[in-house]
XYZ file of C-alpha atoms in Angstrom:
770
model
C 286.358 66.102 226.121
C 288.070 69.263 224.906
C 291.157 67.241 224.045
C 288.965 64.855 222.045
C 287.272 67.759 220.199
C 283.896 66.774 221.642
C 282.906 70.345 222.297
C 279.184 69.881 222.888
C 279.775 67.276 225.547
C 282.585 69.375 227.021
C 280.211 72.332 227.306
C 277.546 70.169 228.989
C 279.981 68.742 231.530
C 281.471 72.181 232.215
C 278.014 73.609 232.905
C 277.380 70.822 235.403
C 280.762 71.381 237.045
C 280.157 75.139 237.211
C 276.768 74.619 238.875
C 278.357 72.356 241.480
C 281.210 74.801 242.119
C 278.690 77.589 242.665
C 276.655 75.433 245.020
C 279.785 74.616 247.028
C 280.989 78.244 246.817
C 284.297 76.993 245.387
C 285.348 80.068 243.414
C 288.839 78.818 242.557
C 287.427 75.751 240.846
C 284.643 77.828 239.295
C 287.171 80.132 237.591
C 288.932 77.156 235.973
C 285.676 75.474 234.941
C 284.299 78.674 233.402
C 287.509 79.068 231.418
C 287.035 75.540 230.007
C 283.363 76.279 229.312
C 284.373 79.367 227.354
C 286.764 77.314 225.220
C 284.113 74.690 224.462
C 281.649 77.363 223.422
C 284.319 79.173 221.458
C 284.896 76.082 219.309
C 281.146 75.733 218.828
C 281.128 79.376 217.634
C 278.716 80.376 220.382
C 280.449 83.721 220.594
C 278.320 85.548 223.109
C 278.150 82.611 225.531
C 281.893 82.044 225.177
C 282.568 85.699 225.899
C 280.374 85.693 229.006
C 282.014 82.563 230.433
C 285.547 83.798 229.744
C 284.867 87.244 231.184
C 283.451 85.754 234.372
C 286.447 83.413 234.607
C 288.847 86.318 234.103
C 287.174 88.510 236.726
C 287.077 85.680 239.284
C 290.700 84.768 238.649
C 291.768 88.400 238.974
C 289.933 88.805 242.289
C 291.377 85.547 243.643
C 294.913 86.260 242.460
C 295.028 83.258 240.090
C 297.469 84.783 237.593
C 297.801 81.730 235.350
C 294.037 81.214 235.112
C 293.507 84.916 234.408
C 296.202 84.804 231.717
C 294.578 81.738 230.188
C 291.191 83.487 230.119
C 292.759 86.506 228.386
C 294.426 84.168 225.908
C 291.107 82.485 225.144
C 289.436 85.879 224.742
C 292.180 86.726 222.243
C 291.344 83.514 220.375
C 287.676 84.537 220.316
C 288.551 87.954 218.887
C 290.888 86.314 216.344
C 288.066 84.053 215.177
C 285.983 87.192 214.597
C 288.874 89.032 212.861
C 288.734 91.736 215.571
C 292.506 92.081 215.550
C 292.936 95.184 217.772
C 290.877 93.558 220.547
C 292.858 90.332 220.110
C 296.132 92.280 220.340
C 295.037 93.898 223.580
C 293.853 90.630 225.144
C 297.041 88.811 224.144
C 299.226 91.564 225.583
C 297.437 91.153 228.906
C 297.822 87.378 228.749
C 301.579 87.586 228.159
C 302.013 90.084 230.997
C 300.270 87.730 233.443
C 301.517 84.348 232.210
C 304.368 82.956 234.386
C 307.530 82.415 232.332
C 307.567 78.708 233.155
C 303.891 78.094 232.445
C 303.099 75.178 230.177
C 300.553 77.429 228.436
C 303.076 80.102 227.432
C 304.047 78.487 224.066
C 300.387 78.503 223.034
C 300.146 82.213 223.846
C 303.309 82.917 221.836
C 301.793 80.987 218.924
C 298.753 83.270 219.090
C 301.146 86.202 218.772
C 302.469 84.687 215.551
C 298.932 84.426 214.203
C 298.320 88.101 214.944
C 301.671 89.098 213.445
C 300.648 87.475 210.157
C 297.785 89.981 209.903
C 299.946 93.075 210.382
C 300.703 95.219 207.362
C 303.919 96.742 208.736
C 305.828 93.522 209.488
C 308.507 92.320 207.087
C 308.932 88.643 206.249
C 312.205 88.302 208.163
C 310.635 89.746 211.320
C 307.644 87.438 211.066
C 309.935 84.425 210.660
C 311.943 85.461 213.739
C 308.721 85.583 215.782
C 307.711 82.216 214.389
C 311.098 80.679 215.248
C 310.998 81.979 218.829
C 307.521 80.537 219.338
C 308.561 77.204 217.806
C 311.602 77.014 220.083
C 309.345 77.479 223.097
C 306.923 74.790 221.908
C 309.771 72.346 221.211
C 311.320 72.946 224.636
C 307.957 72.197 226.239
C 307.350 69.192 223.998
C 303.973 70.654 223.034
C 303.180 68.879 219.765
C 299.807 70.545 219.291
C 301.300 74.045 219.454
C 304.084 73.005 217.077
C 301.486 71.737 214.642
C 299.506 75.005 214.824
C 302.685 76.980 214.205
C 303.291 74.966 211.036
C 299.678 75.781 210.081
C 300.385 79.493 210.542
C 303.552 79.296 208.450
C 301.685 77.443 205.697
C 298.931 80.068 205.658
C 301.478 82.893 205.633
C 303.288 81.469 202.597
C 300.001 80.598 200.885
C 298.691 84.166 201.047
C 302.023 85.420 199.692
C 301.724 83.022 196.737
C 304.711 80.898 197.827
C 302.892 77.644 197.198
C 305.872 75.275 197.446
C 306.824 76.624 200.876
C 303.190 76.416 201.944
C 303.113 72.771 200.806
C 306.256 71.969 202.820
C 304.912 73.626 205.985
C 301.580 71.831 205.605
C 303.403 68.511 205.202
C 305.130 69.099 208.561
C 301.775 69.799 210.148
C 300.298 66.567 208.769
C 303.384 64.669 209.961
C 302.867 65.843 213.546
C 299.155 65.011 213.396
C 299.870 61.447 212.258
C 302.832 60.753 214.575
C 301.166 62.083 217.709
C 297.518 61.400 216.881
C 296.557 65.036 217.330
C 292.973 66.269 217.179
C 291.394 69.540 216.037
C 291.985 68.881 212.343
C 289.397 71.123 210.712
C 291.638 74.177 210.309
C 294.311 71.918 208.776
C 291.798 70.523 206.272
C 290.714 74.066 205.423
C 294.313 75.051 204.711
C 294.751 72.008 202.500
C 291.619 72.946 200.551
C 292.780 76.521 200.033
C 296.223 75.320 198.927
C 294.786 72.862 196.384
C 292.539 75.601 195.043
C 295.539 77.897 194.619
C 297.437 75.078 192.875
C 294.685 74.707 190.295
C 293.388 71.425 191.752
C 289.824 72.414 192.670
C 288.421 68.875 192.731
C 290.870 67.953 195.502
C 290.067 71.243 197.212
C 286.401 70.276 197.336
C 287.271 66.966 198.989
C 289.123 68.729 201.809
C 286.403 71.364 202.159
C 283.813 68.586 202.282
C 285.560 67.167 205.334
C 285.344 70.534 207.031
C 281.652 70.871 206.224
C 280.966 67.398 207.612
C 282.731 68.350 210.824
C 280.739 71.588 210.901
C 277.488 69.640 210.745
C 278.707 67.650 213.725
C 279.019 70.881 215.705
C 282.758 70.720 216.291
C 284.244 73.012 213.686
C 286.421 75.987 214.727
C 286.635 77.253 211.135
C 284.384 80.223 210.437
C 281.174 79.499 208.554
C 282.051 82.456 206.401
C 285.507 81.244 205.359
C 284.136 77.788 204.658
C 281.213 79.030 202.553
C 283.328 81.405 200.457
C 286.015 78.771 199.773
C 283.460 76.101 198.883
C 281.633 78.450 196.497
C 284.910 79.367 194.794
C 285.878 75.718 194.365
C 282.427 74.728 193.062
C 282.506 77.557 190.541
C 285.788 76.210 189.162
C 284.805 72.530 189.114
C 281.083 72.540 188.363
C 280.324 76.080 187.224
C 278.443 79.088 188.590
C 275.159 77.228 189.136
C 276.855 74.908 191.641
C 278.515 77.866 193.333
C 275.152 79.621 193.553
C 273.611 76.567 195.226
C 276.404 76.639 197.846
C 275.816 80.338 198.486
C 272.060 79.859 198.845
C 272.604 77.016 201.276
C 275.250 78.869 203.271
C 273.824 82.367 203.561
C 271.348 81.682 206.420
C 274.152 80.010 208.391
C 276.452 82.946 207.762
C 273.727 85.407 208.742
C 273.287 83.427 211.944
C 277.045 83.691 212.523
C 276.876 87.440 211.854
C 274.093 87.967 214.378
C 275.788 85.799 217.001
C 278.918 87.947 217.129
C 279.501 90.195 220.086
C 277.663 93.536 219.828
C 280.958 95.370 220.138
C 281.865 98.043 217.541
C 285.261 96.516 216.676
C 283.838 93.014 216.302
C 280.862 94.171 214.275
C 283.027 96.203 211.927
C 285.230 93.151 211.323
C 282.159 91.009 210.707
C 280.682 93.471 208.217
C 283.921 93.598 206.238
C 284.301 89.812 206.400
C 280.800 89.341 204.993
C 281.986 90.786 201.674
C 283.940 87.572 201.002
C 280.756 85.517 200.673
C 278.745 88.371 199.158
C 281.282 88.639 196.334
C 281.086 84.905 195.613
C 277.279 85.005 195.794
C 276.943 88.009 193.481
C 279.371 86.612 190.906
C 277.635 83.228 190.865
C 274.131 84.707 190.647
C 275.077 87.069 187.831
C 276.730 84.267 185.845
C 274.168 81.530 186.444
C 270.693 82.976 186.603
C 270.221 85.822 184.107
C 267.930 88.657 185.101
C 266.594 86.774 188.126
C 270.194 86.238 189.190
C 270.825 89.947 188.894
C 267.915 90.664 191.238
C 269.203 88.009 193.632
C 272.724 89.467 193.598
C 271.308 92.950 194.257
C 269.176 91.648 197.135
C 272.124 89.915 198.816
C 274.289 93.026 198.524
C 271.590 95.255 199.984
C 270.591 92.850 202.755
C 274.104 92.311 204.056
C 274.951 96.001 203.640
C 272.090 96.893 205.980
C 273.124 94.667 208.874
C 275.717 96.885 210.524
C 273.639 100.074 210.647
C 270.515 98.226 211.804
C 272.427 96.711 214.707
C 273.920 100.093 215.613
C 270.417 101.484 215.908
C 269.442 98.594 218.149
C 272.438 98.894 220.479
C 271.553 100.557 223.786
C 274.215 99.704 226.381
C 276.571 102.422 227.557
C 279.701 100.343 227.271
C 278.965 99.193 223.705
C 278.620 95.553 224.805
C 274.966 94.999 225.623
C 272.520 92.151 225.351
C 271.927 93.071 221.718
C 268.869 92.275 219.668
C 267.434 88.822 219.867
C 268.702 86.606 217.028
C 265.346 86.272 215.302
C 264.673 89.988 215.499
C 268.142 90.863 214.268
C 268.079 88.400 211.402
C 264.801 89.731 210.085
C 265.068 92.947 208.138
C 261.951 94.692 209.301
C 260.173 96.571 206.576
C 256.879 98.333 206.118
C 254.692 97.219 203.247
C 252.273 99.322 201.239
C 249.490 98.549 203.706
C 251.582 99.820 206.639
C 251.815 96.321 208.112
C 255.205 95.311 209.448
C 256.646 92.518 207.346
C 259.832 90.504 207.911
C 262.058 89.813 204.938
C 264.915 87.373 204.734
C 266.603 85.382 202.010
C 265.292 81.839 202.229
C 266.674 78.529 201.168
C 264.978 76.359 198.627
C 262.656 73.803 200.168
C 264.274 71.106 202.262
C 262.393 68.442 200.357
C 263.844 69.570 197.045
C 267.346 69.563 198.518
C 266.791 66.136 200.022
C 265.644 64.811 196.676
C 268.850 66.057 195.088
C 267.073 68.692 193.018
C 269.058 71.842 192.246
C 268.372 74.688 194.642
C 265.890 77.165 193.201
C 266.314 80.922 193.410
C 264.956 82.250 196.725
C 261.602 83.953 196.451
C 262.578 86.761 198.840
C 264.754 88.792 196.398
C 261.812 89.485 194.091
C 259.637 90.351 197.079
C 262.369 92.633 198.408
C 262.683 94.360 195.040
C 258.924 94.882 194.889
C 258.859 96.453 198.344
C 261.780 98.752 197.548
C 260.046 99.839 194.351
C 256.848 100.616 196.273
C 258.902 102.704 198.695
C 260.235 104.905 195.898
C 258.328 107.920 194.671
C 257.799 108.507 190.940
C 260.503 111.187 191.137
C 263.156 108.884 192.608
C 265.734 106.469 191.210
C 267.844 104.167 193.374
C 271.408 103.324 192.308
C 273.268 100.483 194.046
C 277.029 100.179 193.574
C 278.786 96.836 194.004
C 282.532 96.794 193.327
C 283.815 93.284 192.511
C 287.306 91.942 191.883
C 286.585 90.877 188.284
C 283.766 93.248 187.435
C 281.540 95.741 189.185
C 277.843 96.438 188.846
C 275.555 99.418 189.116
C 271.922 98.462 189.621
C 269.274 101.080 188.821
C 265.790 100.779 190.365
C 262.641 102.842 189.875
C 259.006 102.150 190.751
C 258.541 100.534 187.347
C 261.934 99.114 186.370
C 265.082 97.257 187.360
C 268.237 97.419 185.250
C 271.916 96.643 185.567
C 275.095 98.221 184.216
C 278.456 96.435 184.211
C 281.339 98.613 185.406
C 285.140 98.211 185.521
C 286.624 96.069 188.280
C 286.991 97.302 191.837
C 290.587 98.468 191.678
C 290.204 100.331 188.380
C 287.014 102.065 189.454
C 288.367 102.898 192.925
C 291.409 104.526 191.354
C 289.224 106.755 189.196
C 287.090 107.719 192.203
C 290.166 108.593 194.284
C 291.757 110.677 191.518
C 288.536 112.610 190.972
C 288.146 113.408 194.653
C 291.768 114.555 194.936
C 291.407 116.890 191.972
C 288.193 118.491 193.248
C 289.382 118.739 196.862
C 292.559 120.519 195.749
C 290.502 123.166 193.990
C 290.579 121.788 190.458
C 287.674 121.724 188.065
C 287.672 117.938 187.706
C 285.812 118.439 184.430
C 287.426 115.940 182.083
C 287.838 113.243 184.724
C 284.328 113.921 186.044
C 282.865 113.531 182.554
C 284.621 110.190 182.002
C 283.591 108.913 185.425
C 279.960 109.853 184.806
C 279.978 108.070 181.440
C 281.521 104.931 182.971
C 278.917 104.790 185.760
C 275.559 106.593 185.622
C 275.908 107.444 181.945
C 275.256 103.796 181.020
C 271.951 103.611 182.884
C 268.701 103.864 180.865
C 267.636 107.466 180.162
C 264.237 106.968 181.806
C 266.129 106.253 185.041
C 268.698 109.047 184.896
C 265.956 111.596 184.107
C 264.474 111.151 187.590
C 265.164 114.348 189.563
C 265.941 112.626 192.889
C 268.697 110.019 193.131
C 269.242 107.680 196.069
C 272.671 106.045 196.168
C 273.509 102.875 198.092
C 277.231 102.170 198.202
C 280.188 101.363 200.394
C 283.940 102.017 200.213
C 285.168 104.538 197.612
C 281.840 105.852 196.201
C 280.930 107.116 199.684
C 283.976 109.376 199.839
C 283.554 110.939 196.387
C 281.892 114.309 195.587
C 279.493 112.756 193.090
C 277.641 116.054 192.777
C 280.691 117.445 190.928
C 280.505 114.874 188.099
C 279.895 116.455 184.695
C 276.996 115.407 182.482
C 277.712 114.912 178.778
C 276.837 117.429 176.094
C 276.013 121.109 176.287
C 275.507 122.926 178.570
C 277.886 120.479 180.311
C 276.305 120.873 183.714
C 277.289 119.250 187.011
C 275.296 116.339 188.381
C 274.537 118.306 191.565
C 273.101 121.082 189.426
C 270.391 118.914 187.873
C 269.775 116.127 190.423
C 269.173 115.993 194.179
C 271.446 113.299 195.640
C 271.069 111.277 198.845
C 273.257 108.475 200.221
C 271.646 105.516 201.996
C 273.367 102.899 204.195
C 271.321 100.396 202.179
C 268.162 100.363 200.075
C 266.547 98.674 203.065
C 266.932 101.959 204.925
C 263.810 103.014 203.047
C 261.883 100.623 205.299
C 262.923 102.367 208.511
C 259.828 103.627 210.358
C 259.258 107.314 210.918
C 257.517 110.015 208.979
C 258.836 113.273 207.572
C 258.105 116.131 209.979
C 257.875 119.694 208.657
C 260.210 122.207 210.317
C 258.841 123.130 213.743
C 261.690 123.975 216.107
C 265.440 124.409 215.755
C 268.407 124.149 218.094
C 271.294 126.129 216.580
C 274.811 125.886 218.016
C 277.603 128.175 216.838
C 279.947 130.995 217.803
C 281.715 128.911 220.443
C 284.807 129.678 222.495
C 287.549 127.565 220.943
C 290.763 129.185 222.232
C 292.198 131.631 224.764
C 292.605 134.333 222.099
C 288.822 134.677 222.041
C 287.938 137.921 223.878
C 285.193 136.094 225.786
C 287.852 133.890 227.395
C 289.695 136.797 228.998
C 286.449 138.571 229.898
C 285.209 135.515 231.796
C 288.314 135.304 233.966
C 288.811 131.728 232.788
C 292.200 130.074 232.907
C 293.711 126.967 231.335
C 293.570 123.703 233.234
C 296.127 123.431 236.062
C 299.562 122.485 234.848
C 298.778 123.036 231.201
C 299.977 126.021 229.245
C 298.699 127.590 226.101
C 298.568 125.070 223.273
C 298.555 122.032 225.566
C 295.916 119.336 225.302
C 293.320 119.639 228.109
C 291.952 116.715 230.085
C 288.877 115.080 228.635
C 286.152 113.482 230.674
C 285.836 110.467 228.390
C 288.886 108.403 227.639
C 287.543 106.980 224.319
C 287.526 110.486 222.847
C 290.480 111.742 220.831
C 292.690 114.244 222.613
C 291.778 117.532 220.870
C 294.109 120.492 221.165
C 293.311 123.071 223.793
C 293.577 125.724 221.106
C 291.280 125.162 218.145
C 290.910 127.813 215.450
C 288.099 130.300 215.870
C 285.281 129.877 213.342
C 284.532 133.540 212.646
C 281.549 132.870 210.384
C 279.804 130.435 212.717
C 278.160 133.119 214.926
C 276.774 134.939 211.892
C 275.641 131.623 210.423
C 273.750 130.773 213.621
C 272.120 134.204 213.806
C 271.057 134.280 210.142
C 269.566 130.797 210.319
C 267.742 131.598 213.573
C 266.277 134.759 212.052
C 264.943 132.796 209.078
C 263.143 130.390 211.392
C 261.754 133.150 213.587
C 260.404 134.958 210.528
C 258.383 131.821 209.785
C 257.037 131.759 213.358
C 259.035 128.700 214.394
C 260.666 128.157 217.780
C 264.458 128.611 217.907
C 266.977 128.231 220.671
C 270.551 129.381 220.165
C 273.574 128.211 222.121
C 276.847 130.062 221.846
C 279.969 130.834 223.829
C 280.398 129.063 227.158
C 276.694 128.178 227.175
C 277.281 125.508 224.506
C 278.472 122.875 226.973
C 277.950 119.128 226.858
C 275.497 119.295 229.758
C 273.505 122.029 228.028
C 273.373 120.085 224.757
C 272.233 116.902 226.505
C 269.480 118.789 228.330
C 268.273 120.517 225.177
C 268.222 117.330 223.127
C 265.616 115.870 225.479
C 263.082 118.407 224.158
C 262.568 116.775 220.761
C 263.735 119.100 217.999
C 262.810 118.693 214.369
C 266.149 120.232 213.352
C 269.644 120.530 214.837
C 272.376 122.751 213.422
C 275.994 122.628 214.615
C 278.538 125.125 213.279
C 281.692 123.896 214.990
C 284.727 121.674 214.650
C 284.480 117.909 214.282
C 287.839 116.352 215.072
C 288.289 113.133 213.081
C 289.273 109.905 214.752
C 293.003 109.105 214.816
C 294.474 107.229 211.859
C 292.973 103.727 211.764
C 294.890 100.581 212.638
C 295.165 98.469 209.513
C 295.334 94.675 209.343
C 295.284 92.108 206.546
C 292.473 89.704 205.925
C 293.164 86.140 204.844
C 293.692 86.564 201.111
C 293.649 84.068 198.314
C 296.933 83.709 196.370
C 297.201 85.894 193.306
C 295.127 88.765 194.708
C 296.147 91.982 192.945
C 296.001 93.882 196.235
C 295.750 92.653 199.835
C 292.322 92.816 201.480
C 292.681 95.259 204.342
C 290.495 96.023 207.310
C 290.856 99.382 209.036
C 289.859 99.689 212.684
C 289.287 103.152 214.179
C 291.937 103.933 216.784
C 289.505 106.275 218.545
C 286.323 108.221 217.976
C 285.401 111.402 216.171
C 284.761 114.311 218.512
C 282.308 117.182 218.064
C 283.998 120.103 219.790
C 281.750 122.248 221.944
C 282.881 125.321 223.831
C 285.822 125.321 226.176
C 284.666 125.335 229.772
C 285.840 128.028 232.116
C 288.071 125.487 233.875
C 289.911 124.886 230.589
C 288.417 121.486 229.818
C 287.286 120.836 226.256
C 283.630 119.809 226.184
C 282.171 117.808 223.328
C 280.339 114.747 222.100
C 281.847 111.492 220.862
C 280.281 108.891 218.592
C 279.604 106.735 221.643
C 277.768 109.623 223.322
C 275.470 109.857 220.315
C 274.579 106.168 220.601
C 272.604 106.961 223.768
C 270.553 109.767 222.274
C 267.045 109.165 220.970
C 266.579 111.687 218.206
C 263.230 110.527 216.860
C 263.678 111.431 213.215
C 265.522 114.732 213.696
C 267.250 116.425 210.750
C 270.878 117.241 211.552
C 273.271 119.676 209.867
C 276.979 119.474 210.712
C 278.797 122.459 209.242
C 282.481 122.354 210.077
C 285.715 120.747 209.021
C 285.247 117.301 207.439
C 282.121 116.582 209.500
C 281.222 113.628 207.273
C 284.737 112.327 206.641
C 285.879 108.943 207.878
C 287.224 105.557 206.912
C 285.296 104.018 204.002
C 285.622 100.277 203.478
C 283.701 97.512 201.836
C 280.987 95.972 203.955
C 281.257 98.509 206.749
C 280.450 101.618 204.729
C 281.721 104.950 206.006
C 282.710 105.181 209.677
C 282.058 108.865 210.327
C 280.425 111.256 212.745
C 277.590 111.764 210.264
C 276.814 108.039 210.289
C 276.847 108.064 214.082
C 274.001 110.601 214.084
C 272.057 108.400 211.694
C 272.602 105.385 213.948
C 271.373 107.444 216.907
C 268.008 107.934 215.213
C 268.426 111.021 213.027
C 266.309 110.886 209.893
C 268.874 112.698 207.774
C 272.283 114.314 208.106
C 273.983 116.986 205.989
C 277.766 117.015 206.396
C 280.993 117.702 204.505
C 283.714 115.472 203.062
C 286.541 117.949 203.716
C 287.148 121.352 205.364
C 285.067 124.096 203.758
C 285.299 127.853 204.289
C 281.812 129.226 204.899
C 280.314 132.485 206.153
C 276.808 131.070 206.481
C 275.627 131.892 202.951
C 275.373 128.239 201.882
C 273.124 127.224 204.761
C 271.097 130.415 204.590
C 270.103 129.223 201.124
C 269.604 125.669 202.394
C 267.177 126.685 205.151
C 265.232 129.044 202.917
C 264.456 126.038 200.723
C 263.744 123.760 203.694
C 261.371 126.256 205.307
C 259.452 126.525 202.028
C 258.614 122.836 202.277
C 261.633 121.263 200.611
C 263.071 117.973 201.823
C 266.723 117.997 202.995
C 268.129 116.629 199.729
C 266.110 119.153 197.706
C 267.214 121.971 200.011
C 270.838 120.909 199.636
C 270.342 120.736 195.887
C 268.947 124.297 195.897
C 271.934 125.548 197.883
C 274.376 123.867 195.518
C 272.649 125.365 192.466
C 272.829 128.814 194.075
C 276.546 128.420 194.671
C 277.239 127.142 191.147
C 275.420 130.104 189.645
C 276.781 132.706 192.067
C 279.648 133.733 189.780
C 281.924 133.957 192.821
C 284.542 131.750 194.478
C 281.615 129.738 195.847
C 281.009 128.350 192.338
C 284.132 126.185 192.634
C 283.175 122.525 193.193
C 285.659 122.352 196.072
C 283.241 124.540 198.033
C 279.742 123.277 197.282
C 280.422 119.641 196.260
C 281.944 118.838 199.649
C 278.454 118.792 201.173
C 276.316 115.659 200.946
C 273.020 114.363 202.298
C 272.851 111.070 204.162
C 269.696 109.207 205.129
C 265.994 109.193 204.481
C 264.624 112.356 202.902
């Protein structure tokens, strides 16, 4: 049945065979049957079920010493990760498959072909090296007489040339693939049809492209399509926009979005897979937003905004719902995950989702109407805003970008330069400010291009909430200059907060006034600290001064044994604690060797309203970068950056020389219950910012763990505690975190000292619900 592409029937028969093998206690047969079951479910895009079957097959095969079956299960897991664009996980699984696969195995050419597919996604591989890999894999397939693998290799070559814009070479490779299909009556044609559709679209023949894409969609309806719903929907929308205009493209997007959301929620609840899925979602979101803006006027603008905000919220909502220690749990139930739970004005929990037009209208051939949910979503967001607040949503598109501005009473839109142009301006501005420059002229132009175009009644609101991803998240927006005298900074006149999405306003939990504080600072970071010698401590066995100590968690980065002392952190902790005690609030301070991981975990069980860490946050290692499948003619390749490790909050060295600390994964198991968190150290809020996935940083990890708000920094900042002394004075007087941060930034700007430089105060930002 698998060979005939009848995947539903194959899955049914495999389930029956697995049940019989279990009943007969035939584990060898069970391992093989489960591997086949995983493949059938993989092609039906039942990701979680496929993963479970393949993992069980792999574990059984490993225990029984069935090397070829275990290798095959790893290979199929690699295919699952490839389908989900989780390239690092696919690389790892394929490496294991190749190590186990016997050299004479008939499956080895297929595994080598998977390696070619992964190589096409690498950013560091030259054309000649890719072609050598492709030739080696083809030689193996030809020697085995494996026509199906040969055909898939021609598919890979066609896709590789297509993305590079070499359309004639792509056409020739695709012709070879079709030749093999016809001569040998091969099955599994959907990916070939998809390639043909993409090629015709690139050749300026969109009507033919739609015919090929239509075949894929028909196969998808039959439940036997290995091509991602997402890739299919985005390509079909692009073709419809060219042939029939934006209204037709919008109808495709409306029809496809629930299916794509279902695909998004069905992916494995693994951080790498979810990051890939969030970034991949931007392909359809871009098509949807462009079509809605072009086809439906103001209503279309609301619809485009709603789609951007809804899809932007998915990743963070799922992070909050993840509970398993290994990052691969049962996950939220599909219906719960697909609904974006929000709280209406009455306090009643209401589920929002973008809905299709009525089935009867679609069946009658009527054009799809705009979903009702976007207007309802807008209304609920507006009710969640206070009269003092304005919400700004950035969307950076390839042809044009948009900035939506929302208040309780209004909704407006500003058209911005395209993604690449705007991103360049953001990057240049950050570089200038971070290096100690004034950034004045560039900051003035950037303000005029973005917020300066919004209606005055919006920009006059004193509190701004900003929903964005990619470059805007990594920019010190507070340092932008407003036009006209007295030429003040944005952070001087407005309190700024970043949100993962506007839908974050619907997260439950009330603002709690300051009640108790856990303050951590003045830690032992190196052996030059007098407390180290006084304690009689010694470095870990076999490791000298400057060596990297053992860590108790392998996912953590390997921080140096010697980290610089933070001389101002002890004073900062003491000053802040004194402020709280003067107000009669409970304070606990942890310093020196007492600030261990065990101590922090124990203290966090008490339920603090506020946490303050004055210590190092070591960023994750440089990310591993891969290419997405691009359309020909793209001005820049679409990249996806996977963290190669986790950020690490450095606590005190232990007396045995081991570096204690918390990783992002550790935070996922905390239940903070609306705590406010301050991270004052080097680049505590820095990370990889990319479209769809937002900013992967330690600050975001606290938010995902249940913190109500986080204050962190974009780059290393020298501080003696004065900034946060001002911050907490404002907070303890009843100010919200964003207002307290705003007060501290104003104090620095007007200090007349080195602290007035934007490099110092503009590095700090507020993330989350105020």
